[in-house]
Amino acid sequence: MTVDTLQTRIDRPGPKRMLALDGGGIRGIISIEILDRIEATLRDELGAGPGWVLADYFDYIGGTSTGAIIAVCLALGMPVADIRRFYIEQGRTMFGPARLVHRLRYRFESEPLAQALRDTFGASRTLGSPDLRALLMVTLRNATTDSPWPLSNNPRARYNDRALADCNLDLPLWQIVRASTAAPTFFPPEVVRVGPRRFVFEDGGVTPYNNPAFLLFLMATSAPYRLGWPTGADQLLLVSVGTGTVPQDSPTLAPRSMNLLYEIGAVPKALMFAALNQQDLACRMFADTLCGPPLDGEVGDLVADGRSGLPALFTYVRYNVDLTRRGLDALGLPRVQPGDVQRLDGVRHLESLTALGRAAAAAQVRPDHFRRFSVRW
C-alpha cells in the first residue's frame, strides 16, 4: 500500500477501520503486545511484507494518556516492535521520581517524559503534520475550562480551519501527548498555548474517555465532527484495546471504614472504572460485537446477541484482561502477581506486563475478527 495523503484516505470509498487505545500508564505494554499480535495476524491475512504496519490498515486511531503515545506512534507509521522498544528503553526514565520538594504535588518529574516525547515525535511536528499516515485523535482534559478536549487532525473539523489564529492543527504533537499523559498526582499538568490563549491541561483519563472507543465512533460518524463516515456492520470496524481492568472486590468492607481518606483514594478509581465500562457497553449495544470479555453478570459479553435491537452501526472488537488473581490464573500466569501488574507506574515489572500482554493476545486475537475488513488497498 502506498502512503495516501490524509484527504485521499478520508474520501476513499469502502469500509473504514478504527482503533481505540485506553489509558493506563506503563500498562500500555499490555496494549503493545496485543497490537503486535494484531499486526502479525493482519500481515498473514493480507499477505503483506515485513514493512507493512498498522497505519496501512487503520484509517482513524485514537488514544488517551499512554494510549495517546501509542496512537501517535502508530499514526506516524511505526511498527509495533519499535513502540515496544521505546517503552522498554524509556519506561524507567519517564517515571523518574520527582524532587523531594515536589512530592506533595506529584510523584514524577515531567521533563524526562517531555524529552522522550520530543525526541520520538520531533519538537517541531504538529497535529497537522502531513507525515501522519492516519487520522489521529488524542483525548485531554482542559482544566482551565473544565471540559474534555478530544483533539483530531481531521482537516474538516471546526477548530482545524487554517484561517484561525488558534487552529488546533498548529499545536505541537509532543505537547498534546504530554498533556494527555498528565495524570493527577503522577505528573504536573501541562500548559499549552492555543493561539493567544493559555490553557492548563491534564490527563484525558480523568474525563469519561479513558476508554475512547465510543467517542472515536461518534467523531467518525456524527455531523458536528464533519467527517460523516457511513455506518453499518460491513462499513465500519472499531477495534478497542485496553490496558487491563482492576475491579475492587471488597467483601469485608465496613461502612465505618469509608471515611474521607478512603473516599479520596477510592472515588476517582471507581469513576474511571465505571466510565471505561460504560464506553465499552455503549459500543457493544450498538455494534455487532465479535469479541470482548464479560461486562457483568447481567449483560454478559453481548457477543453475537443481546444488543439494543437496532441495526448494528459498526463491527466491534474489544481486547482487554482482568488483572485480578482470577484473571491471571485464567491466562495460565500463576507466577505473575496482581500487585505487580496493576500499578500504572510499575516499571520494575515490565517482564510480567509483557508476559501478560502476550498471553492475553494469544487468547483473544483471531484472524476472523478482521476478515470482514480484509480488503488490501
Short mmCIF file of C-alpha atoms in Angstrom, two decimals:
data_model
loop_
_atom_site.label_atom_id
_atom_site.label_comp_id
_atom_site.label_asym_id
_atom_site.label_seq_id
_atom_site.Cartn_x
_atom_site.Cartn_y
_atom_site.Cartn_z
CA MET A 1 0.00 0.00 0.00
CA THR A 2 1.32 3.43 -0.86
CA VAL A 3 1.10 6.20 1.70
CA ASP A 4 -2.07 8.16 0.91
CA THR A 5 -2.45 11.81 1.64
CA LEU A 6 -4.79 12.23 4.60
CA GLN A 7 -7.51 13.82 2.48
CA THR A 8 -7.40 10.97 -0.04
CA ARG A 9 -7.68 8.45 2.74
CA ILE A 10 -10.65 10.26 4.31
CA ASP A 11 -12.55 10.33 1.00
CA ARG A 12 -11.59 6.89 -0.29
CA PRO A 13 -14.69 4.70 -0.79
CA GLY A 14 -15.14 1.44 1.01
CA PRO A 15 -15.17 0.27 4.63
CA LYS A 16 -13.27 2.22 7.29
CA ARG A 17 -11.29 0.80 10.19
CA MET A 18 -10.73 2.47 13.55
CA LEU A 19 -8.50 1.67 16.52
CA ALA A 20 -9.07 2.98 20.08
CA LEU A 21 -6.44 2.69 22.82
CA ASP A 22 -7.13 3.03 26.56
CA GLY A 23 -5.05 4.91 29.09
CA GLY A 24 -3.16 3.05 31.79
CA GLY A 25 0.41 4.27 32.35
CA ILE A 26 3.14 1.69 31.91
CA ARG A 27 0.40 -0.91 31.49
CA GLY A 28 0.41 0.29 27.89
CA ILE A 29 2.86 -2.60 27.47
CA ILE A 30 -0.18 -4.90 27.59
CA SER A 31 -1.75 -2.98 24.68
CA ILE A 32 1.52 -3.12 22.75
CA GLU A 33 1.68 -6.92 22.95
CA ILE A 34 -1.93 -7.17 21.78
CA LEU A 35 -1.17 -4.77 18.92
CA ASP A 36 1.88 -6.84 17.98
CA ARG A 37 -0.37 -9.87 17.61
CA ILE A 38 -2.88 -7.85 15.55
CA GLU A 39 -0.08 -6.60 13.29
CA ALA A 40 1.27 -10.12 12.71
CA THR A 41 -2.24 -11.52 12.16
CA LEU A 42 -3.10 -8.89 9.58
CA ARG A 43 0.20 -9.31 7.75
CA ASP A 44 -0.61 -13.00 7.35
CA GLU A 45 -4.24 -12.34 6.37
CA LEU A 46 -3.31 -9.73 3.75
CA GLY A 47 -0.14 -11.40 2.51
CA ALA A 48 1.78 -8.25 3.37
CA GLY A 49 5.54 -7.94 3.75
CA PRO A 50 7.52 -7.09 6.90
CA GLY A 51 7.37 -3.36 6.13
CA TRP A 52 3.56 -3.33 6.43
CA VAL A 53 2.33 -1.54 9.58
CA LEU A 54 -0.98 -0.91 11.32
CA ALA A 55 -1.21 2.59 9.84
CA ASP A 56 -1.65 0.83 6.49
CA TYR A 57 -4.85 -0.76 7.84
CA PHE A 58 -6.49 1.56 10.37
CA ASP A 59 -7.89 4.81 8.99
CA TYR A 60 -8.54 6.51 12.35
CA ILE A 61 -6.51 5.88 15.52
CA GLY A 62 -7.43 7.40 18.88
CA GLY A 63 -5.94 7.17 22.33
CA THR A 64 -5.92 8.55 25.84
CA SER A 65 -2.85 9.02 28.06
CA THR A 66 -0.49 6.09 27.40
CA GLY A 67 -2.89 5.18 24.58
CA ALA A 68 -2.21 8.60 23.07
CA ILE A 69 1.53 7.87 22.96
CA ILE A 70 0.89 4.57 21.19
CA ALA A 71 -1.71 6.11 18.86
CA VAL A 72 0.71 8.81 17.65
CA CYS A 73 3.48 6.25 17.13
CA LEU A 74 1.13 4.10 15.05
CA ALA A 75 -0.24 7.05 13.05
CA LEU A 76 3.34 8.01 12.16
CA GLY A 77 3.84 4.54 10.67
CA MET A 78 5.97 2.98 13.40
CA PRO A 79 5.95 -0.82 13.57
CA VAL A 80 4.82 -2.21 16.92
CA ALA A 81 8.31 -3.62 17.62
CA ASP A 82 9.70 -0.07 17.65
CA ILE A 83 6.96 1.11 20.02
CA ARG A 84 7.74 -1.76 22.38
CA ARG A 85 11.42 -0.80 22.29
CA PHE A 86 10.53 2.81 23.15
CA TYR A 87 8.51 1.74 26.22
CA ILE A 88 11.15 -0.67 27.47
CA GLU A 89 14.05 1.76 26.96
CA GLN A 90 12.25 4.89 28.17
CA GLY A 91 9.88 3.47 30.79
CA ARG A 92 12.12 3.95 33.79
CA THR A 93 13.24 7.36 32.54
CA MET A 94 9.67 8.58 32.02
CA PHE A 95 8.73 7.56 35.57
CA GLY A 96 11.70 9.24 37.26
CA PRO A 97 10.89 10.27 40.88
CA ALA A 98 10.07 13.91 41.47
CA ARG A 99 12.38 16.02 43.59
CA LEU A 100 11.57 15.92 47.29
CA VAL A 101 10.22 19.48 47.26
CA HIS A 102 7.60 18.47 44.65
CA ARG A 103 6.44 15.13 46.06
CA LEU A 104 3.44 16.54 47.90
CA ARG A 105 2.08 17.61 44.50
CA TYR A 106 3.18 14.84 42.10
CA ARG A 107 5.31 11.70 42.11
CA PHE A 108 7.31 12.04 38.90
CA GLU A 109 9.18 14.80 37.10
CA SER A 110 7.65 15.86 33.80
CA GLU A 111 10.79 16.77 31.87
CA PRO A 112 12.11 13.20 31.27
CA LEU A 113 8.73 12.26 29.76
CA ALA A 114 8.56 15.50 27.77
CA GLN A 115 12.08 14.97 26.44
CA ALA A 116 11.32 11.39 25.43
CA LEU A 117 8.26 12.59 23.52
CA ARG A 118 10.17 15.44 21.83
CA ASP A 119 12.93 13.03 20.81
CA THR A 120 10.44 10.49 19.43
CA PHE A 121 7.91 12.79 17.73
CA GLY A 122 10.14 15.78 16.98
CA ALA A 123 9.99 19.20 18.60
CA SER A 124 8.51 20.86 15.50
CA ARG A 125 5.98 18.26 14.34
CA THR A 126 2.40 19.44 14.83
CA LEU A 127 -1.03 17.85 14.95
CA GLY A 128 -1.44 18.89 11.32
CA SER A 129 1.85 17.44 10.07
CA PRO A 130 1.46 15.76 6.67
CA ASP A 131 3.53 12.73 7.68
CA LEU A 132 0.74 11.42 9.90
CA ARG A 133 -0.47 8.49 7.83
CA ALA A 134 -3.88 8.08 9.51
CA LEU A 135 -6.46 10.25 11.18
CA LEU A 136 -5.47 10.75 14.80
CA MET A 137 -7.45 11.62 17.93
CA VAL A 138 -5.92 12.41 21.34
CA THR A 139 -8.07 12.93 24.43
CA LEU A 140 -7.15 15.56 27.04
CA ARG A 141 -8.87 17.41 29.87
CA ASN A 142 -8.74 21.20 29.74
CA ALA A 143 -8.60 22.10 33.43
CA THR A 144 -8.93 25.81 32.60
CA THR A 145 -12.35 25.34 31.00
CA ASP A 146 -13.24 22.17 32.95
CA SER A 147 -14.01 20.22 29.78
CA PRO A 148 -12.83 17.17 27.84
CA TRP A 149 -10.81 18.11 24.74
CA PRO A 150 -10.64 15.41 22.08
CA LEU A 151 -8.19 16.81 19.52
CA SER A 152 -8.12 15.40 15.99
CA ASN A 153 -6.18 16.12 12.82
CA ASN A 154 -9.38 15.82 10.79
CA PRO A 155 -8.91 18.71 8.31
CA ARG A 156 -12.67 19.32 8.20
CA ALA A 157 -13.09 19.78 11.97
CA ARG A 158 -14.39 23.15 13.14
CA TYR A 159 -11.27 24.22 15.03
CA ASN A 160 -8.84 22.87 12.42
CA ASP A 161 -9.52 25.70 9.96
CA ARG A 162 -6.11 27.02 8.86
CA ALA A 163 -7.56 30.53 8.72
CA LEU A 164 -7.99 30.55 12.50
CA ALA A 165 -5.34 32.19 14.66
CA ASP A 166 -5.80 29.36 17.18
CA CYS A 167 -6.01 26.48 14.70
CA ASN A 168 -5.55 23.20 16.58
CA LEU A 169 -3.50 21.74 13.73
CA ASP A 170 -0.65 24.08 14.73
CA LEU A 171 -0.29 22.59 18.22
CA PRO A 172 2.98 20.69 18.88
CA LEU A 173 2.26 16.98 18.72
CA TRP A 174 4.62 16.06 21.55
CA GLN A 175 2.97 18.63 23.84
CA ILE A 176 -0.54 17.37 23.11
CA VAL A 177 0.57 13.87 24.11
CA ARG A 178 2.40 15.15 27.19
CA ALA A 179 -0.84 16.90 28.24
CA SER A 180 -2.87 13.73 27.68
CA THR A 181 -0.50 11.81 29.98
CA ALA A 182 -0.50 14.36 32.84
CA ALA A 183 -2.25 12.08 35.33
CA PRO A 184 -3.08 13.95 38.57
CA THR A 185 -0.66 13.11 41.43
CA PHE A 186 1.62 11.33 38.92
CA PHE A 187 2.76 14.22 36.69
CA PRO A 188 2.32 18.00 36.84
CA PRO A 189 -0.21 19.50 34.40
CA GLU A 190 0.89 20.81 31.01
CA VAL A 191 0.45 24.43 29.96
CA VAL A 192 -0.31 24.79 26.23
CA ARG A 193 -0.74 27.97 24.21
CA VAL A 194 -3.63 27.76 21.75
CA GLY A 195 -3.37 30.89 19.66
CA PRO A 196 -3.40 33.87 22.05
CA ARG A 197 -4.81 31.86 24.98
CA ARG A 198 -3.06 29.80 27.62
CA PHE A 199 -4.71 26.60 28.90
CA VAL A 200 -3.78 24.13 31.63
CA PHE A 201 -4.28 20.51 30.60
CA GLU A 202 -4.21 17.21 32.43
CA ASP A 203 -4.68 13.54 31.66
CA GLY A 204 -7.60 12.63 29.42
CA GLY A 205 -8.11 9.65 31.72
CA VAL A 206 -9.91 11.90 34.23
CA THR A 207 -12.64 12.53 31.64
CA PRO A 208 -15.20 9.85 30.72
CA TYR A 209 -12.86 8.86 27.87
CA ASN A 210 -10.01 6.88 29.42
CA ASN A 211 -11.52 4.30 27.08
CA PRO A 212 -12.09 6.49 23.99
CA ALA A 213 -13.79 3.87 21.82
CA PHE A 214 -17.37 5.17 21.59
CA LEU A 215 -16.12 8.76 21.36
CA LEU A 216 -13.98 7.77 18.37
CA PHE A 217 -17.03 6.22 16.71
CA LEU A 218 -19.00 9.45 17.25
CA MET A 219 -16.18 11.60 15.88
CA ALA A 220 -16.05 9.48 12.74
CA THR A 221 -19.79 9.44 12.05
CA SER A 222 -21.64 12.33 13.76
CA ALA A 223 -22.45 15.53 11.87
CA PRO A 224 -20.78 18.04 14.25
CA TYR A 225 -17.37 16.47 13.60
CA ARG A 226 -17.74 16.89 9.81
CA LEU A 227 -16.29 13.55 8.78
CA GLY A 228 -19.53 11.67 8.16
CA TRP A 229 -18.32 8.16 7.54
CA PRO A 230 -21.20 5.74 6.81
CA THR A 231 -22.32 3.32 9.49
CA GLY A 232 -23.14 -0.37 9.28
CA ALA A 233 -21.62 -3.66 10.36
CA ASP A 234 -19.98 -4.02 6.95
CA GLN A 235 -18.94 -0.36 6.68
CA LEU A 236 -17.10 0.35 9.93
CA LEU A 237 -14.75 -1.69 12.12
CA LEU A 238 -13.80 -0.48 15.61
CA VAL A 239 -11.07 -2.33 17.49
CA SER A 240 -10.67 -1.29 21.14
CA VAL A 241 -7.59 -2.29 23.14
CA GLY A 242 -7.44 -1.98 26.93
CA THR A 243 -4.62 -1.92 29.47
CA GLY A 244 -6.33 -4.23 31.94
CA THR A 245 -9.10 -3.76 34.49
CA VAL A 246 -8.78 -3.84 38.27
CA PRO A 247 -12.23 -4.45 39.78
CA GLN A 248 -12.08 -3.84 43.52
CA ASP A 249 -13.93 -6.66 45.26
CA SER A 250 -14.03 -5.79 48.99
CA PRO A 251 -16.29 -8.36 50.73
CA THR A 252 -15.14 -7.31 54.20
CA LEU A 253 -15.64 -3.57 53.66
CA ALA A 254 -17.47 -1.93 56.58
CA PRO A 255 -19.36 1.39 56.33
CA ARG A 256 -17.27 2.87 59.15
CA SER A 257 -14.14 2.34 57.03
CA MET A 258 -15.42 4.64 54.29
CA ASN A 259 -14.02 7.84 55.75
CA LEU A 260 -12.61 10.87 53.95
CA LEU A 261 -9.22 9.30 53.31
CA TYR A 262 -10.86 6.17 51.92
CA GLU A 263 -13.08 8.19 49.57
CA ILE A 264 -10.18 10.33 48.31
CA GLY A 265 -8.47 7.19 47.06
CA ALA A 266 -11.50 5.14 46.07
CA VAL A 267 -13.83 7.57 44.30
CA PRO A 268 -11.54 8.56 41.36
CA LYS A 269 -10.74 4.89 40.67
CA ALA A 270 -14.41 3.95 40.86
CA LEU A 271 -15.44 6.71 38.47
CA MET A 272 -12.72 5.82 35.93
CA PHE A 273 -13.62 2.12 36.09
CA ALA A 274 -17.31 2.91 35.61
CA ALA A 275 -16.64 5.28 32.70
CA LEU A 276 -14.39 2.74 30.99
CA ASN A 277 -17.08 0.09 31.20
CA GLN A 278 -19.81 2.49 30.10
CA GLN A 279 -17.90 3.31 26.90
CA ASP A 280 -17.44 -0.41 26.28
CA LEU A 281 -21.12 -1.14 26.98
CA ALA A 282 -22.25 1.62 24.61
CA CYS A 283 -20.12 0.15 21.84
CA ARG A 284 -21.47 -3.36 22.37
CA MET A 285 -25.08 -2.20 22.48
CA PHE A 286 -24.87 -0.54 19.07
CA ALA A 287 -22.46 -2.86 17.27
CA ASP A 288 -22.03 -6.39 16.01
CA THR A 289 -19.59 -7.46 18.73
CA LEU A 290 -17.17 -10.20 17.74
CA CYS A 291 -15.02 -10.36 20.88
CA GLY A 292 -14.96 -8.96 24.40
CA PRO A 293 -14.73 -10.16 28.00
CA PRO A 294 -17.94 -10.22 30.07
CA LEU A 295 -19.00 -6.79 31.31
CA ASP A 296 -21.03 -8.01 34.28
CA GLY A 297 -23.28 -10.85 35.40
CA GLU A 298 -26.42 -9.33 33.91
CA VAL A 299 -25.45 -8.41 30.34
CA GLY A 300 -22.58 -10.85 29.86
CA ASP A 301 -20.34 -10.13 26.88
CA LEU A 302 -23.04 -9.24 24.28
CA VAL A 303 -21.06 -11.12 21.65
CA ALA A 304 -23.33 -12.01 18.70
CA ASP A 305 -26.57 -11.21 20.56
CA GLY A 306 -28.19 -9.12 23.27
CA ARG A 307 -27.79 -5.77 21.52
CA SER A 308 -30.23 -2.87 21.64
CA GLY A 309 -32.41 -4.34 18.88
CA LEU A 310 -31.37 -1.67 16.40
CA PRO A 311 -29.37 -2.49 13.26
CA ALA A 312 -25.66 -2.73 14.07
CA LEU A 313 -23.89 0.59 13.43
CA PHE A 314 -20.43 -0.95 13.27
CA THR A 315 -18.44 -4.11 13.90
CA TYR A 316 -16.74 -4.10 17.29
CA VAL A 317 -13.86 -5.99 18.86
CA ARG A 318 -12.70 -5.39 22.45
CA TYR A 319 -9.44 -6.83 23.77
CA ASN A 320 -8.75 -6.49 27.48
CA VAL A 321 -7.69 -8.50 30.51
CA ASP A 322 -8.71 -8.89 34.14
CA LEU A 323 -5.71 -8.04 36.37
CA THR A 324 -7.01 -9.85 39.46
CA ARG A 325 -5.66 -13.18 40.68
CA ARG A 326 -8.57 -14.94 38.99
CA GLY A 327 -7.88 -13.24 35.65
CA LEU A 328 -4.16 -14.02 35.72
CA ASP A 329 -4.77 -17.66 36.61
CA ALA A 330 -7.23 -17.95 33.72
CA LEU A 331 -4.40 -16.92 31.38
CA GLY A 332 -2.05 -19.51 32.87
CA LEU A 333 0.11 -16.97 34.73
CA PRO A 334 0.19 -18.21 38.35
CA ARG A 335 3.61 -16.63 38.98
CA VAL A 336 2.55 -13.13 37.95
CA GLN A 337 1.43 -11.16 40.99
CA PRO A 338 -1.64 -8.90 40.64
CA GLY A 339 0.02 -6.09 42.58
CA ASP A 340 2.93 -6.06 40.12
CA VAL A 341 0.79 -5.55 37.01
CA GLN A 342 -1.99 -3.37 38.41
CA ARG A 343 0.18 -0.30 39.06
CA LEU A 344 0.22 2.49 36.48
CA ASP A 345 3.90 3.11 37.30
CA GLY A 346 5.07 -0.49 37.72
CA VAL A 347 8.22 -0.09 35.61
CA ARG A 348 10.04 -2.70 37.70
CA HIS A 349 7.65 -5.33 36.37
CA LEU A 350 8.00 -4.90 32.61
CA GLU A 351 8.68 -8.61 32.14
CA SER A 352 5.45 -9.55 33.90
CA LEU A 353 3.47 -6.97 31.92
CA THR A 354 4.97 -8.27 28.68
CA ALA A 355 4.14 -11.89 29.55
CA LEU A 356 0.61 -10.84 30.47
CA GLY A 357 0.09 -8.92 27.24
CA ARG A 358 1.34 -11.83 25.13
CA ALA A 359 -0.89 -14.31 26.94
CA ALA A 360 -3.92 -12.05 26.51
CA ALA A 361 -3.13 -11.55 22.82
CA ALA A 362 -2.75 -15.29 22.21
CA ALA A 363 -6.05 -15.99 23.94
CA GLN A 364 -8.10 -13.28 22.25
CA VAL A 365 -6.81 -12.10 18.85
CA ARG A 366 -8.12 -14.20 15.95
CA PRO A 367 -7.96 -13.76 12.16
CA ASP A 368 -11.74 -14.00 11.77
CA HIS A 369 -12.13 -10.76 13.75
CA PHE A 370 -10.75 -8.91 10.71
CA ARG A 371 -11.87 -10.93 7.68
CA ARG A 372 -14.92 -8.76 7.05
CA PHE A 373 -12.45 -5.89 6.56
CA SER A 374 -9.51 -7.68 4.96
CA VAL A 375 -9.50 -5.94 1.57
CA ARG A 376 -5.97 -4.77 0.84
CA TRP A 377 -5.77 -1.38 -0.91
#
